[in-house]
mmCIF file of C-alpha atoms in Angstrom:
data_model
loop_
_atom_site.group_PDB
_atom_site.id
_atom_site.type_symbol
_atom_site.label_atom_id
_atom_site.label_comp_id
_atom_site.label_asym_id
_atom_site.label_seq_id
_atom_site.Cartn_x
_atom_site.Cartn_y
_atom_site.Cartn_z
ATOM 1 C CA MET A 765 12.734 11.656 -18.251
ATOM 2 C CA ALA A 766 11.673 8.957 -20.703
ATOM 3 C CA ASP A 767 8.008 8.006 -21.076
ATOM 4 C CA ILE A 768 8.911 4.311 -21.056
ATOM 5 C CA PHE A 769 10.822 2.204 -18.555
ATOM 6 C CA CYS A 770 14.543 2.466 -19.202
ATOM 7 C CA LEU A 771 17.442 0.671 -17.564
ATOM 8 C CA HIS A 772 19.931 3.264 -16.310
ATOM 9 C CA PRO A 773 23.525 2.251 -17.127
ATOM 10 C CA LYS A 774 24.472 2.406 -13.436
ATOM 11 C CA ALA A 775 21.500 0.349 -12.229
ATOM 12 C CA ARG A 776 21.985 -2.987 -10.455
ATOM 13 C CA ALA A 777 19.588 -5.525 -8.910
ATOM 14 C CA PHE A 778 20.137 -8.059 -6.132
ATOM 15 C CA GLY A 779 18.047 -10.956 -4.841
ATOM 16 C CA PRO A 780 17.272 -11.984 -1.251
ATOM 17 C CA ASP A 781 20.595 -13.832 -0.997
ATOM 18 C CA GLY A 782 22.539 -10.769 -2.094
ATOM 19 C CA GLN A 783 23.442 -12.244 -5.463
ATOM 20 C CA ALA A 784 23.277 -9.953 -8.500
ATOM 21 C CA LEU A 785 20.267 -10.459 -10.798
ATOM 22 C CA PRO A 786 20.576 -10.361 -14.591
ATOM 23 C CA LEU A 787 19.093 -7.261 -16.215
ATOM 24 C CA GLY A 788 18.010 -6.809 -19.782
ATOM 25 C CA ARG A 789 15.481 -8.496 -21.979
ATOM 26 C CA ILE A 790 14.797 -12.168 -21.318
ATOM 27 C CA GLU A 791 11.105 -12.441 -22.182
ATOM 28 C CA PRO A 792 8.134 -10.052 -22.090
ATOM 29 C CA VAL A 793 6.327 -11.972 -19.330
ATOM 30 C CA ILE A 794 6.913 -11.331 -15.638
ATOM 31 C CA ALA A 795 6.479 -14.271 -13.282
ATOM 32 C CA PRO A 796 6.587 -13.975 -9.482
ATOM 33 C CA GLY A 797 10.070 -14.045 -8.017
ATOM 34 C CA PRO A 798 13.286 -12.031 -7.867
ATOM 35 C CA ALA A 799 14.199 -12.612 -11.522
ATOM 36 C CA ALA A 800 11.073 -10.728 -12.582
ATOM 37 C CA LEU A 801 12.930 -7.448 -13.024
ATOM 38 C CA SER A 802 14.953 -9.036 -15.771
ATOM 39 C CA SER A 803 11.968 -8.749 -18.070
ATOM 40 C CA VAL A 804 10.785 -5.300 -16.979
ATOM 41 C CA PHE A 805 13.590 -3.576 -18.832
ATOM 42 C CA LEU A 806 13.192 -4.566 -22.434
ATOM 43 C CA THR A 807 15.859 -3.879 -24.995
ATOM 44 C CA ALA A 808 13.087 -3.107 -27.505
ATOM 45 C CA PRO A 809 11.061 -0.080 -26.303
ATOM 46 C CA GLU A 810 8.067 -1.096 -28.416
ATOM 47 C CA MET A 811 7.541 -4.164 -26.221
ATOM 48 C CA SER A 812 4.879 -4.254 -23.509
ATOM 49 C CA PHE A 813 4.302 -6.794 -20.761
ATOM 50 C CA ARG A 814 1.898 -8.333 -18.269
ATOM 51 C CA VAL A 815 2.852 -8.818 -14.649
ATOM 52 C CA GLY A 816 2.233 -12.446 -13.721
ATOM 53 C CA GLY A 817 0.438 -13.239 -16.972
ATOM 54 C CA GLU A 818 1.087 -14.497 -20.462
ATOM 55 C CA GLY A 819 0.854 -12.558 -23.700
ATOM 56 C CA PHE A 820 0.802 -8.795 -24.232
ATOM 57 C CA PRO A 821 -1.612 -6.083 -23.086
ATOM 58 C CA GLU A 822 -3.661 -4.030 -25.482
ATOM 59 C CA GLY A 823 -2.238 -0.632 -26.338
ATOM 60 C CA GLY A 824 1.127 -1.530 -27.868
ATOM 61 C CA ILE A 825 4.177 0.627 -27.221
ATOM 62 C CA GLY A 826 4.735 1.681 -23.616
ATOM 63 C CA TRP A 827 1.857 -0.200 -21.957
ATOM 64 C CA PHE A 828 1.899 -2.753 -19.148
ATOM 65 C CA GLU A 829 -0.416 -4.579 -16.771
ATOM 66 C CA THR A 830 -0.027 -5.050 -13.046
ATOM 67 C CA LEU A 831 -2.277 -6.338 -10.258
ATOM 68 C CA THR A 832 -4.241 -4.863 -7.372
ATOM 69 C CA GLY A 833 -3.328 -5.954 -3.848
ATOM 70 C CA GLY A 834 -6.369 -8.193 -3.516
ATOM 71 C CA SER A 835 -7.023 -7.193 0.108
ATOM 72 C CA THR A 836 -10.801 -7.304 -0.379
ATOM 73 C CA GLY A 837 -10.990 -10.186 -2.847
ATOM 74 C CA THR A 838 -9.401 -11.606 -5.995
ATOM 75 C CA PRO A 839 -6.648 -9.319 -7.394
ATOM 76 C CA ARG A 840 -7.731 -7.367 -10.458
ATOM 77 C CA ARG A 841 -5.541 -6.699 -13.485
ATOM 78 C CA ILE A 842 -4.724 -3.016 -14.088
ATOM 79 C CA LEU A 843 -3.841 -1.546 -17.501
ATOM 80 C CA ARG A 844 -1.357 1.326 -17.471
ATOM 81 C CA ARG A 845 0.832 3.442 -19.666
ATOM 82 C CA GLN A 846 4.446 3.248 -18.529
ATOM 83 C CA SER A 847 4.422 7.060 -18.489
ATOM 84 C CA SER A 848 1.920 6.958 -15.586
ATOM 85 C CA TRP A 849 4.773 5.610 -13.454
ATOM 86 C CA THR A 850 7.749 7.396 -15.007
ATOM 87 C CA ALA A 851 6.033 10.757 -14.337
ATOM 88 C CA SER A 852 6.243 10.047 -10.593
ATOM 89 C CA PHE A 853 9.815 8.713 -10.859
ATOM 90 C CA ALA A 854 10.925 12.258 -11.637
ATOM 91 C CA ILE A 855 9.012 13.605 -8.626
ATOM 92 C CA ASN A 856 10.370 10.964 -6.217
ATOM 93 C CA ALA A 857 13.924 11.433 -7.424
ATOM 94 C CA LYS A 858 13.699 14.934 -5.938
ATOM 95 C CA LEU A 859 11.498 14.143 -2.937
ATOM 96 C CA PHE A 860 13.580 11.192 -1.727
ATOM 97 C CA ASN A 861 16.953 11.895 -3.337
ATOM 98 C CA ILE A 862 16.913 8.682 -5.379
ATOM 99 C CA ALA A 863 20.027 9.220 -7.465
ATOM 100 C CA PRO A 864 22.442 6.838 -9.212
ATOM 101 C CA GLY A 865 23.987 4.615 -6.567
ATOM 102 C CA ALA A 866 21.123 4.862 -4.061
ATOM 103 C CA SER A 867 20.368 1.484 -2.464
ATOM 104 C CA VAL A 868 16.618 0.825 -2.538
ATOM 105 C CA ALA A 869 14.892 -2.206 -0.997
ATOM 106 C CA ALA A 870 11.400 -3.708 -0.949
ATOM 107 C CA MET A 871 10.087 -6.806 0.815
ATOM 108 C CA GLY A 872 6.963 -7.766 -1.128
ATOM 109 C CA ASP A 873 6.469 -10.044 -4.109
ATOM 110 C CA LEU A 874 7.215 -8.304 -7.400
ATOM 111 C CA ILE A 875 3.909 -9.484 -8.799
ATOM 112 C CA HIS A 876 2.250 -6.671 -6.817
ATOM 113 C CA SER A 877 2.550 -2.958 -7.369
ATOM 114 C CA LEU A 878 4.453 -1.571 -4.364
ATOM 115 C CA ALA A 879 7.524 -3.790 -4.661
ATOM 116 C CA LEU A 880 7.460 -3.710 -8.468
ATOM 117 C CA TYR A 881 7.187 0.078 -8.444
ATOM 118 C CA ALA A 882 10.126 0.381 -6.051
ATOM 119 C CA GLY A 883 12.262 -1.852 -8.253
ATOM 120 C CA VAL A 884 11.380 -0.270 -11.580
ATOM 121 C CA GLU A 885 11.832 3.233 -10.162
ATOM 122 C CA ALA A 886 15.226 2.430 -8.633
ATOM 123 C CA LEU A 887 16.614 0.874 -11.799
ATOM 124 C CA HIS A 888 15.147 3.604 -14.017
ATOM 125 C CA LEU A 889 16.925 6.216 -11.857
ATOM 126 C CA GLY A 890 20.239 4.349 -11.615
ATOM 127 C CA GLY A 891 19.850 2.901 -8.134
ATOM 128 C CA TYR A 892 20.738 -0.500 -6.729
ATOM 129 C CA PHE A 893 17.551 -2.454 -6.063
ATOM 130 C CA HIS A 894 17.534 -5.122 -3.348
ATOM 131 C CA HIS A 895 14.572 -7.502 -3.364
ATOM 132 C CA LEU A 896 14.338 -8.769 0.235
ATOM 133 C CA HIS A 897 11.471 -11.140 -0.466
ATOM 134 C CA ARG A 898 10.631 -14.000 1.941
ATOM 135 C CA LEU A 899 13.428 -13.246 4.368
ATOM 136 C CA SER A 900 12.669 -13.417 8.098
ATOM 137 C CA PRO A 901 12.342 -10.091 9.957
ATOM 138 C CA LYS A 902 15.823 -10.586 11.438
ATOM 139 C CA GLY A 903 17.144 -11.542 8.003
ATOM 140 C CA ILE A 904 15.706 -8.333 6.543
ATOM 141 C CA LEU A 905 17.290 -6.166 9.228
ATOM 142 C CA ARG A 906 20.602 -7.949 8.730
ATOM 143 C CA ALA A 907 20.406 -7.331 4.972
ATOM 144 C CA LEU A 908 19.562 -3.651 5.496
ATOM 145 C CA ALA A 909 22.679 -3.224 7.617
ATOM 146 C CA GLU A 910 25.076 -5.368 5.598
ATOM 147 C CA ARG A 911 24.073 -3.858 2.257
ATOM 148 C CA GLN A 912 23.787 -0.305 3.648
ATOM 149 C CA ILE A 913 20.286 0.179 2.254
ATOM 150 C CA THR A 914 19.357 3.869 2.092
ATOM 151 C CA HIS A 915 15.714 3.671 0.922
ATOM 152 C CA LEU A 916 13.043 1.166 2.002
ATOM 153 C CA TYR A 917 9.572 0.811 0.443
ATOM 154 C CA ALA A 918 7.217 -1.138 2.739
ATOM 155 C CA THR A 919 3.653 -1.538 3.954
ATOM 156 C CA PRO A 920 2.638 -0.897 7.586
ATOM 157 C CA ALA A 921 1.889 -4.625 7.985
ATOM 158 C CA GLN A 922 5.407 -5.520 6.836
ATOM 159 C CA LEU A 923 6.959 -2.957 9.166
ATOM 160 C CA ARG A 924 5.002 -4.247 12.162
ATOM 161 C CA LEU A 925 6.699 -7.599 11.590
ATOM 162 C CA LEU A 926 10.065 -5.826 11.945
ATOM 163 C CA ALA A 927 9.028 -3.991 15.114
ATOM 164 C CA GLY A 928 11.076 -5.050 18.105
ATOM 165 C CA GLN A 929 13.551 -7.077 16.033
ATOM 166 C CA GLY A 930 16.267 -4.439 15.983
ATOM 167 C CA ALA A 931 17.257 -1.196 14.300
ATOM 168 C CA SER A 932 18.878 0.000 11.075
ATOM 169 C CA ALA A 933 20.881 3.204 10.991
ATOM 170 C CA SER A 934 21.584 3.097 7.242
ATOM 171 C CA ILE A 935 18.025 3.949 6.117
ATOM 172 C CA ARG A 936 17.717 7.586 5.087
ATOM 173 C CA HIS A 937 14.193 7.401 3.593
ATOM 174 C CA LEU A 938 11.411 5.094 4.757
ATOM 175 C CA ILE A 939 8.555 5.208 2.216
ATOM 176 C CA ILE A 940 5.354 3.593 3.488
ATOM 177 C CA GLY A 941 2.281 2.692 1.437
ATOM 178 C CA GLY A 942 -0.486 0.139 1.307
ATOM 179 C CA GLY A 943 -2.272 1.014 4.548
ATOM 180 C CA ALA A 944 -2.725 3.455 7.402
ATOM 181 C CA MET A 945 0.151 4.133 9.794
ATOM 182 C CA ASP A 946 -0.950 4.589 13.408
ATOM 183 C CA ALA A 947 0.855 6.779 15.957
ATOM 184 C CA GLY A 948 2.269 3.761 17.796
ATOM 185 C CA LEU A 949 3.896 2.376 14.663
ATOM 186 C CA ALA A 950 5.296 5.805 13.784
ATOM 187 C CA HIS A 951 6.949 6.006 17.213
ATOM 188 C CA THR A 952 8.385 2.498 16.839
ATOM 189 C CA LEU A 953 9.777 3.316 13.403
ATOM 190 C CA ARG A 954 11.513 6.445 14.670
ATOM 191 C CA THR A 955 13.350 4.205 17.130
ATOM 192 C CA ALA A 956 14.079 1.396 14.660
ATOM 193 C CA PHE A 957 15.216 3.762 11.863
ATOM 194 C CA PRO A 958 16.749 6.703 13.759
ATOM 195 C CA SER A 959 18.363 8.294 10.710
ATOM 196 C CA ALA A 960 15.341 7.974 8.410
ATOM 197 C CA ARG A 961 12.960 10.559 7.097
ATOM 198 C CA ILE A 962 9.590 8.769 7.305
ATOM 199 C CA THR A 963 7.075 9.476 4.542
ATOM 200 C CA GLY A 964 3.715 7.803 4.183
ATOM 201 C CA PHE A 965 1.720 7.819 0.994
ATOM 202 C CA TYR A 966 -1.878 7.025 0.281
ATOM 203 C CA GLY A 967 -2.707 5.594 -3.099
ATOM 204 C CA ALA A 968 -4.286 2.702 -4.953
ATOM 205 C CA ALA A 969 -3.412 0.453 -7.873
ATOM 206 C CA GLU A 970 -5.964 2.386 -9.936
ATOM 207 C CA THR A 971 -4.569 5.837 -9.071
ATOM 208 C CA SER A 972 -0.940 5.459 -7.939
ATOM 209 C CA PHE A 973 0.080 8.288 -5.578
ATOM 210 C CA ILE A 974 -2.695 10.433 -4.062
ATOM 211 C CA THR A 975 -1.305 12.045 -0.879
ATOM 212 C CA LEU A 976 1.942 12.252 1.095
ATOM 213 C CA SER A 977 2.252 12.475 4.885
ATOM 214 C CA ASP A 978 5.169 13.292 7.165
ATOM 215 C CA ALA A 979 5.896 14.403 10.727
ATOM 216 C CA THR A 980 3.820 17.588 10.243
ATOM 217 C CA THR A 981 0.649 15.756 9.154
ATOM 218 C CA PRO A 982 -2.243 15.916 11.669
ATOM 219 C CA GLU A 983 -2.859 12.621 13.457
ATOM 220 C CA GLY A 984 -5.400 10.506 11.604
ATOM 221 C CA ALA A 985 -4.834 12.236 8.250
ATOM 222 C CA ALA A 986 -3.235 10.800 5.118
ATOM 223 C CA GLY A 987 -1.478 14.021 4.187
ATOM 224 C CA LYS A 988 -1.708 16.608 1.441
ATOM 225 C CA PRO A 989 -2.027 15.865 -2.291
ATOM 226 C CA TYR A 990 1.031 14.405 -3.990
ATOM 227 C CA PRO A 991 2.561 16.850 -6.503
ATOM 228 C CA GLY A 992 0.367 17.003 -9.608
ATOM 229 C CA VAL A 993 -2.712 15.518 -7.898
ATOM 230 C CA THR A 994 -6.093 17.243 -7.599
ATOM 231 C CA LEU A 995 -8.651 15.775 -5.183
ATOM 232 C CA HIS A 996 -12.422 15.877 -5.573
ATOM 233 C CA LEU A 997 -14.970 14.703 -2.978
ATOM 234 C CA ARG A 998 -18.152 13.697 -4.741
ATOM 235 C CA ASP A 999 -21.522 14.503 -3.152
ATOM 236 C CA PRO A 1000 -20.192 15.252 0.348
ATOM 237 C CA ASP A 1001 -22.636 14.917 3.240
ATOM 238 C CA PRO A 1002 -23.132 17.614 5.939
ATOM 239 C CA GLN A 1003 -19.967 16.332 7.694
ATOM 240 C CA GLY A 1004 -17.981 16.834 4.472
ATOM 241 C CA ILE A 1005 -17.615 13.070 3.849
ATOM 242 C CA GLY A 1006 -17.672 12.034 0.211
ATOM 243 C CA GLU A 1007 -16.267 9.564 -2.273
ATOM 244 C CA ILE A 1008 -12.652 10.398 -3.191
ATOM 245 C CA TRP A 1009 -11.995 11.066 -6.886
ATOM 246 C CA VAL A 1010 -8.494 11.732 -8.209
ATOM 247 C CA GLU A 1011 -7.236 13.732 -11.179
ATOM 248 C CA SER A 1012 -3.518 13.367 -12.005
ATOM 249 C CA PRO A 1013 -0.955 12.224 -14.612
ATOM 250 C CA TYR A 1014 -0.441 8.979 -12.649
ATOM 251 C CA LEU A 1015 -3.806 7.303 -13.231
ATOM 252 C CA ALA A 1016 -4.244 3.824 -14.666
ATOM 253 C CA ALA A 1017 -6.207 3.494 -17.895
ATOM 254 C CA GLY A 1018 -8.654 0.927 -16.515
ATOM 255 C CA TYR A 1019 -9.076 -2.742 -15.685
ATOM 256 C CA ALA A 1020 -7.868 -5.412 -18.081
ATOM 257 C CA GLY A 1021 -10.446 -8.151 -17.620
ATOM 258 C CA THR A 1022 -12.558 -8.565 -14.493
ATOM 259 C CA GLN A 1023 -13.815 -5.242 -13.188
ATOM 260 C CA GLY A 1024 -13.057 -4.040 -9.650
ATOM 261 C CA SER A 1025 -14.323 -1.314 -7.347
ATOM 262 C CA GLY A 1026 -12.555 1.492 -9.242
ATOM 263 C CA ARG A 1027 -14.436 3.744 -11.672
ATOM 264 C CA TRP A 1028 -13.202 6.069 -14.417
ATOM 265 C CA GLU A 1029 -15.164 9.182 -15.453
ATOM 266 C CA ASP A 1030 -14.074 12.316 -17.355
ATOM 267 C CA GLY A 1031 -10.367 11.919 -16.672
ATOM 268 C CA ARG A 1032 -10.882 11.178 -12.972
ATOM 269 C CA VAL A 1033 -10.688 7.910 -11.056
ATOM 270 C CA THR A 1034 -12.059 6.639 -7.759
ATOM 271 C CA ALA A 1035 -10.878 3.471 -6.046
ATOM 272 C CA GLY A 1036 -14.135 3.385 -4.094
ATOM 273 C CA GLU A 1037 -12.733 5.005 -0.952
ATOM 274 C CA TRP A 1038 -14.398 7.682 1.157
ATOM 275 C CA GLY A 1039 -12.953 10.560 3.141
ATOM 276 C CA ARG A 1040 -13.025 14.229 4.059
ATOM 277 C CA LEU A 1041 -10.694 17.221 3.785
ATOM 278 C CA LEU A 1042 -9.412 19.127 6.806
ATOM 279 C CA PRO A 1043 -9.127 22.948 6.724
ATOM 280 C CA SER A 1044 -5.351 22.418 6.407
ATOM 281 C CA GLY A 1045 -5.881 20.640 3.086
ATOM 282 C CA ASP A 1046 -4.971 17.240 4.533
ATOM 283 C CA LEU A 1047 -7.112 14.281 3.503
ATOM 284 C CA VAL A 1048 -8.674 11.948 6.078
ATOM 285 C CA ILE A 1049 -9.369 8.471 4.711
ATOM 286 C CA LEU A 1050 -12.371 6.724 6.228
ATOM 287 C CA GLY A 1051 -12.162 3.538 4.171
ATOM 288 C CA ARG A 1052 -13.426 1.625 1.175
ATOM 289 C CA GLY A 1053 -17.100 1.624 0.431
ATOM 290 C CA SER A 1054 -16.843 -2.115 -0.226
ATOM 291 C CA ARG A 1055 -15.697 -2.712 3.378
ATOM 292 C CA ARG A 1056 -18.349 -0.573 5.055
ATOM 293 C CA ILE A 1057 -20.280 -2.377 7.782
ATOM 294 C CA ARG A 1058 -24.007 -1.548 7.759
ATOM 295 C CA ILE A 1059 -25.335 -1.442 11.306
ATOM 296 C CA ALA A 1060 -29.001 -0.504 11.809
ATOM 297 C CA ASP A 1061 -28.983 1.646 8.631
ATOM 298 C CA GLN A 1062 -25.755 3.388 9.663
ATOM 299 C CA SER A 1063 -22.280 2.972 8.150
ATOM 300 C CA LEU A 1064 -19.065 2.060 9.943
ATOM 301 C CA PHE A 1065 -15.707 2.191 8.146
ATOM 302 C CA PRO A 1066 -13.541 -0.616 9.637
ATOM 303 C CA GLU A 1067 -10.255 1.055 8.683
ATOM 304 C CA GLU A 1068 -10.788 3.850 11.217
ATOM 305 C CA VAL A 1069 -11.334 1.396 14.065
ATOM 306 C CA GLU A 1070 -8.423 -0.823 12.966
ATOM 307 C CA THR A 1071 -6.023 2.118 12.992
ATOM 308 C CA PHE A 1072 -7.263 3.110 16.457
ATOM 309 C CA LEU A 1073 -6.848 -0.435 17.786
ATOM 310 C CA LEU A 1074 -3.272 -0.569 16.479
ATOM 311 C CA SER A 1075 -2.506 2.502 18.589
ATOM 312 C CA GLN A 1076 -3.481 0.633 21.766
ATOM 313 C CA PRO A 1077 -0.713 -0.923 23.920
ATOM 314 C CA GLY A 1078 0.095 -4.523 23.043
ATOM 315 C CA ILE A 1079 -1.902 -4.719 19.783
ATOM 316 C CA ARG A 1080 0.269 -5.775 16.830
ATOM 317 C CA GLN A 1081 -2.376 -6.495 14.169
ATOM 318 C CA ALA A 1082 -6.086 -5.703 13.931
ATOM 319 C CA ALA A 1083 -9.018 -6.376 11.626
ATOM 320 C CA LEU A 1084 -12.693 -5.489 11.955
ATOM 321 C CA LEU A 1085 -15.058 -7.698 9.960
ATOM 322 C CA PRO A 1086 -18.850 -7.826 9.571
ATOM 323 C CA GLN A 1087 -21.034 -10.634 10.847
ATOM 324 C CA PRO A 1088 -24.737 -10.997 9.941
ATOM 325 C CA ASP A 1089 -27.188 -10.010 12.669
ATOM 326 C CA ALA A 1090 -30.954 -10.512 12.497
ATOM 327 C CA ALA A 1091 -31.792 -7.355 14.429
ATOM 328 C CA ARG A 1092 -29.208 -4.866 13.123
ATOM 329 C CA GLY A 1093 -28.258 -6.247 9.709
ATOM 330 C CA GLN A 1094 -24.557 -6.548 10.549
ATOM 331 C CA VAL A 1095 -22.373 -6.231 13.640
ATOM 332 C CA PRO A 1096 -18.583 -5.782 13.836
ATOM 333 C CA ILE A 1097 -16.274 -8.571 15.013
ATOM 334 C CA ALA A 1098 -12.653 -7.748 15.915
ATOM 335 C CA ILE A 1099 -9.755 -10.102 15.225
ATOM 336 C CA LEU A 1100 -6.609 -9.025 17.059
ATOM 337 C CA GLN A 1101 -3.054 -10.222 17.457
ATOM 338 C CA GLY A 1102 -1.029 -9.278 20.524
ATOM 339 C CA GLN A 1103 -1.919 -8.821 24.151
ATOM 340 C CA GLY A 1104 -4.847 -7.011 25.713
ATOM 341 C CA GLN A 1105 -8.144 -7.356 27.547
ATOM 342 C CA ASP A 1106 -11.482 -7.346 25.784
ATOM 343 C CA GLN A 1107 -13.408 -5.052 28.112
ATOM 344 C CA PRO A 1108 -10.903 -2.149 28.253
ATOM 345 C CA LEU A 1109 -10.477 -2.301 24.462
ATOM 346 C CA CYS A 1110 -14.244 -2.235 23.880
ATOM 347 C CA GLN A 1111 -14.590 0.698 26.275
ATOM 348 C CA ALA A 1112 -11.814 2.590 24.482
ATOM 349 C CA ILE A 1113 -13.604 2.051 21.151
ATOM 350 C CA ARG A 1114 -16.920 3.191 22.681
ATOM 351 C CA ASP A 1115 -15.311 6.336 24.098
ATOM 352 C CA HIS A 1116 -13.625 7.199 20.778
ATOM 353 C CA PHE A 1117 -16.264 6.197 18.202
ATOM 354 C CA GLY A 1118 -19.505 5.606 20.105
ATOM 355 C CA PRO A 1119 -21.480 2.373 20.639
ATOM 356 C CA LEU A 1120 -21.898 1.652 16.906
ATOM 357 C CA ALA A 1121 -18.252 0.609 16.547
ATOM 358 C CA VAL A 1122 -17.979 -1.651 19.608
ATOM 359 C CA PRO A 1123 -17.250 -5.240 18.473
ATOM 360 C CA ARG A 1124 -19.844 -7.864 19.340
ATOM 361 C CA ARG A 1125 -16.885 -10.081 20.233
ATOM 362 C CA ILE A 1126 -13.093 -10.143 19.986
ATOM 363 C CA LEU A 1127 -11.104 -13.088 18.647
ATOM 364 C CA TRP A 1128 -7.396 -13.325 19.488
ATOM 365 C CA TRP A 1129 -5.278 -14.657 16.596
ATOM 366 C CA ALA A 1130 -2.558 -16.993 17.840
ATOM 367 C CA GLY A 1131 -0.759 -17.994 14.645
ATOM 368 C CA ASP A 1132 1.030 -16.014 11.935
ATOM 369 C CA TRP A 1133 -1.036 -13.060 10.767
ATOM 370 C CA PRO A 1134 -2.499 -13.832 7.308
ATOM 371 C CA MET A 1135 -0.889 -11.602 4.715
ATOM 372 C CA LEU A 1136 -1.210 -11.329 0.950
ATOM 373 C CA PRO A 1137 1.844 -11.295 -1.340
ATOM 374 C CA SER A 1138 1.271 -7.528 -1.624
ATOM 375 C CA GLY A 1139 2.101 -7.145 2.086
ATOM 376 C CA LYS A 1140 -1.475 -6.331 3.126
ATOM 377 C CA THR A 1141 -3.735 -8.169 5.538
ATOM 378 C CA ASP A 1142 -5.606 -11.117 4.011
ATOM 379 C CA PHE A 1143 -9.137 -10.276 5.154
ATOM 380 C CA ALA A 1144 -10.615 -13.257 3.316
ATOM 381 C CA ALA A 1145 -8.464 -15.643 5.358
ATOM 382 C CA LEU A 1146 -9.508 -13.898 8.569
ATOM 383 C CA ALA A 1147 -13.164 -14.026 7.561
ATOM 384 C CA GLY A 1148 -12.828 -17.789 7.226
ATOM 385 C CA ALA A 1149 -12.217 -17.965 10.972
ATOM 386 C CA LEU A 1150 -15.690 -16.485 11.574
ATOM 387 C CA GLU A 1151 -17.522 -19.125 9.550
#
């Protein structure tokens, strides 16, 4: 397996309309849009590129820059060796049977890592990559069926938009990243993709793959370490909760420009997320330190509550945000999309997490759920509704 991105001779790429995209070197700058893959595969291996930016990254041969998802603020630019991705291409080729001729699809904008990774991996391994960007949910399902897509990379938020729109029997591997997958969504996906093996992965732009989950993973856990990954929990408390540090061949080199929440020390990286390990070796993710809500000198991780809310009947999207409070410092506010009643939902949260997590109030979101180009919830847009 090459240490740089290579275009397999059998690889093909197709845009949202099903038309073939040109492959090969056009220019070393990637702009948003379906033609972006044209400049990923450079005829000169010594070239490097920036995703969504001009010029060349530092490092020279075999380097590139991509972007974080921006779910907690402005996207940060990430500097990587191409080998940090190609090392996992070899693993995924075996895990997901991505061989020449496999039809791989992604829905997000190629300026962000999940969709770009899916495309680069597919074309490196000889697959047919279908970029289903900006299609309606029904349009996506129609494309999956008509093009006989076998592999789909998607975020939980993207898949919730497909829920209830129909089914696709062609998908053999559903690969989910970019957020937690609740039990309700997992059940829906088994119905919508009856022939698919469903695999979730936990990772970050700074680390790439960290864990993999499947049907055997305990509920609420993110799975066991991805092949080649070693996990370290720094300074765990008496409950075993600590900051997650990752050691692997898939790590980014650092930020290129404005710094983010990730930190690099002694060959290990943390994206600023906290968690604990189960006796089975599965990792439970509690959430990002930057999103913690401080309530009367105690910490609440919103991600746990959001995942729980999404498991409740009628709830399609959920976000828990902090609001200043003179007495307690901060209190949680829930923004939900779907159908439900405030009091039963608050009682369910109290029963599961205790009084600390009960929202001071619940807002019901009537319009389209704000989403970033990466396919994640736009928390900044939701926070604007609280101001």
